[in-house]
């Protein structure tokens, strides 16, 4: 078994020669892991602190669009003004047409009203004439001197 002991001695020698380097690497990896954990928690805290800044960026973007929104409002105001003007013109036209339609009707009513007394006068005369011919007393009065 001298070969086994020789192999084992060689393995132990090799392991002993690399052991300080391996121990050093293990310590560095442990330190790296701890540093990454600390860094991760600090980054998370920074992210939470940056959220308001991201909100500020959104607010800045919205405020940056204010001139566009103002322009849209001005366009809407102008459109509403034009619609109001058109509505006012339509009201005036409608009133004018209604007046024009009422005028001939009013003239016709006036004409009919002015003819009513003439008709009444005519019908009174006709009734008187009929009375004169139908009433014997009227006949006698017209015959007697």
GROMACS .gro file of C-alpha atoms in nm:
model
  145
    1UNK     CA    1   0.000   0.000   0.000
    2UNK     CA    2   0.283   0.221  -0.028
    3UNK     CA    3   0.136   0.342  -0.354
    4UNK     CA    4  -0.189   0.431  -0.177
    5UNK     CA    5  -0.003   0.621   0.086
    6UNK     CA    6   0.205   0.789  -0.179
    7UNK     CA    7  -0.113   0.889  -0.371
    8UNK     CA    8  -0.273   1.007  -0.056
    9UNK     CA    9   0.029   1.212   0.037
   10UNK     CA   10   0.029   1.363  -0.310
   11UNK     CA   11  -0.342   1.445  -0.282
   12UNK     CA   12  -0.294   1.595   0.062
   13UNK     CA   13   0.005   1.793  -0.060
   14UNK     CA   14  -0.191   1.918  -0.356
   15UNK     CA   15  -0.489   1.999  -0.134
   16UNK     CA   16  -0.262   2.174   0.118
   17UNK     CA   17  -0.107   2.382  -0.154
   18UNK     CA   18  -0.446   2.494  -0.286
   19UNK     CA   19  -0.618   2.513   0.055
   20UNK     CA   20  -0.511   2.870   0.142
   21UNK     CA   21  -0.624   2.988  -0.200
   22UNK     CA   22  -0.953   2.801  -0.167
   23UNK     CA   23  -1.010   2.940   0.185
   24UNK     CA   24  -0.938   3.288   0.055
   25UNK     CA   25  -1.186   3.237  -0.232
   26UNK     CA   26  -1.452   3.112   0.010
   27UNK     CA   27  -1.402   3.422   0.231
   28UNK     CA   28  -1.422   3.650  -0.073
   29UNK     CA   29  -1.738   3.477  -0.200
   30UNK     CA   30  -1.896   3.509   0.144
   31UNK     CA   31  -1.803   3.879   0.153
   32UNK     CA   32  -1.938   3.922  -0.200
   33UNK     CA   33  -2.266   3.758  -0.104
   34UNK     CA   34  -2.299   3.985   0.203
   35UNK     CA   35  -2.213   4.293  -0.008
   36UNK     CA   36  -2.470   4.198  -0.271
   37UNK     CA   37  -2.736   4.156  -0.003
   38UNK     CA   38  -2.656   4.501   0.139
   39UNK     CA   39  -2.648   4.652  -0.210
   40UNK     CA   40  -2.979   4.490  -0.300
   41UNK     CA   41  -3.153   4.631   0.009
   42UNK     CA   42  -3.001   4.977  -0.052
   43UNK     CA   43  -3.116   4.970  -0.414
   44UNK     CA   44  -3.464   4.877  -0.305
   45UNK     CA   45  -3.467   5.172  -0.064
   46UNK     CA   46  -3.344   5.401  -0.342
   47UNK     CA   47  -3.616   5.269  -0.573
   48UNK     CA   48  -3.879   5.349  -0.312
   49UNK     CA   49  -3.730   5.696  -0.279
   50UNK     CA   50  -3.727   5.738  -0.657
   51UNK     CA   51  -4.098   5.659  -0.693
   52UNK     CA   52  -4.195   6.019  -0.615
   53UNK     CA   53  -3.939   6.130  -0.872
   54UNK     CA   54  -4.107   5.905  -1.129
   55UNK     CA   55  -4.439   6.062  -1.031
   56UNK     CA   56  -4.276   6.399  -1.082
   57UNK     CA   57  -4.166   6.289  -1.427
   58UNK     CA   58  -4.526   6.196  -1.511
   59UNK     CA   59  -4.646   6.528  -1.374
   60UNK     CA   60  -4.383   6.706  -1.582
   61UNK     CA   61  -4.503   6.519  -1.893
   62UNK     CA   62  -4.865   6.615  -1.824
   63UNK     CA   63  -4.773   6.976  -1.755
   64UNK     CA   64  -4.569   6.970  -2.073
   65UNK     CA   65  -4.888   6.883  -2.262
   66UNK     CA   66  -5.075   7.179  -2.113
   67UNK     CA   67  -5.027   7.399  -2.423
   68UNK     CA   68  -5.179   7.123  -2.637
   69UNK     CA   69  -5.475   7.095  -2.401
   70UNK     CA   70  -5.509   7.474  -2.399
   71UNK     CA   71  -5.514   7.475  -2.779
   72UNK     CA   72  -5.785   7.207  -2.777
   73UNK     CA   73  -5.992   7.410  -2.534
   74UNK     CA   74  -5.954   7.720  -2.751
   75UNK     CA   75  -6.068   7.523  -3.056
   76UNK     CA   76  -6.371   7.397  -2.865
   77UNK     CA   77  -6.455   7.748  -2.747
   78UNK     CA   78  -6.437   7.877  -3.106
   79UNK     CA   79  -6.657   7.593  -3.228
   80UNK     CA   80  -6.912   7.667  -2.956
   81UNK     CA   81  -6.910   8.036  -3.051
   82UNK     CA   82  -6.974   7.949  -3.416
   83UNK     CA   83  -7.255   7.714  -3.318
   84UNK     CA   84  -7.411   7.988  -3.103
   85UNK     CA   85  -7.391   8.235  -3.391
   86UNK     CA   86  -7.555   7.987  -3.628
   87UNK     CA   87  -7.828   7.915  -3.375
   88UNK     CA   88  -7.893   8.289  -3.335
   89UNK     CA   89  -7.914   8.334  -3.714
   90UNK     CA   90  -8.155   8.041  -3.737
   91UNK     CA   91  -8.373   8.193  -3.463
   92UNK     CA   92  -8.384   8.524  -3.651
   93UNK     CA   93  -8.470   8.351  -3.979
   94UNK     CA   94  -8.740   8.146  -3.810
   95UNK     CA   95  -8.891   8.457  -3.650
   96UNK     CA   96  -8.884   8.639  -3.984
   97UNK     CA   97  -9.052   8.350  -4.164
   98UNK     CA   98  -9.313   8.323  -3.888
   99UNK     CA   99  -9.386   8.698  -3.915
  100UNK     CA  100  -9.413   8.672  -4.292
  101UNK     CA  101  -9.655   8.384  -4.259
  102UNK     CA  102  -9.862   8.567  -3.995
  103UNK     CA  103  -9.888   8.889  -4.198
  104UNK     CA  104 -10.101   8.746  -4.483
  105UNK     CA  105 -10.314   8.564  -4.228
  106UNK     CA  106 -10.361   8.885  -4.028
  107UNK     CA  107 -10.447   9.077  -4.346
  108UNK     CA  108 -10.698   8.809  -4.441
  109UNK     CA  109 -10.856   8.830  -4.096
  110UNK     CA  110 -10.870   9.210  -4.123
  111UNK     CA  111 -11.027   9.181  -4.465
  112UNK     CA  112 -11.281   8.935  -4.337
  113UNK     CA  113 -11.353   9.152  -4.033
  114UNK     CA  114 -11.398   9.459  -4.248
  115UNK     CA  115 -11.640   9.268  -4.471
  116UNK     CA  116 -11.848   9.143  -4.179
  117UNK     CA  117 -12.011   9.485  -4.108
  118UNK     CA  118 -12.080   9.528  -4.480
  119UNK     CA  119 -12.242   9.187  -4.490
  120UNK     CA  120 -12.438   9.271  -4.179
  121UNK     CA  121 -12.553   9.594  -4.343
  122UNK     CA  122 -12.645   9.403  -4.657
  123UNK     CA  123 -12.828   9.135  -4.464
  124UNK     CA  124 -13.014   9.403  -4.260
  125UNK     CA  125 -13.122   9.570  -4.583
  126UNK     CA  126 -13.235   9.236  -4.725
  127UNK     CA  127 -13.427   9.158  -4.408
  128UNK     CA  128 -13.591   9.498  -4.418
  129UNK     CA  129 -13.687   9.448  -4.779
  130UNK     CA  130 -13.829   9.108  -4.704
  131UNK     CA  131 -14.015   9.247  -4.408
  132UNK     CA  132 -14.157   9.516  -4.623
  133UNK     CA  133 -14.292   9.271  -4.871
  134UNK     CA  134 -14.407   9.018  -4.621
  135UNK     CA  135 -14.565   9.238  -4.354
  136UNK     CA  136 -14.919   9.352  -4.453
  137UNK     CA  137 -14.888   9.661  -4.239
  138UNK     CA  138 -14.578   9.765  -4.432
  139UNK     CA  139 -14.771   9.709  -4.752
  140UNK     CA  140 -15.055   9.929  -4.633
  141UNK     CA  141 -14.816  10.202  -4.524
  142UNK     CA  142 -14.644  10.199  -4.857
  143UNK     CA  143 -14.978  10.212  -5.042
  144UNK     CA  144 -15.143  10.478  -4.829
  145UNK     CA  145 -15.071  10.838  -4.914
   0.00000   0.00000   0.00000
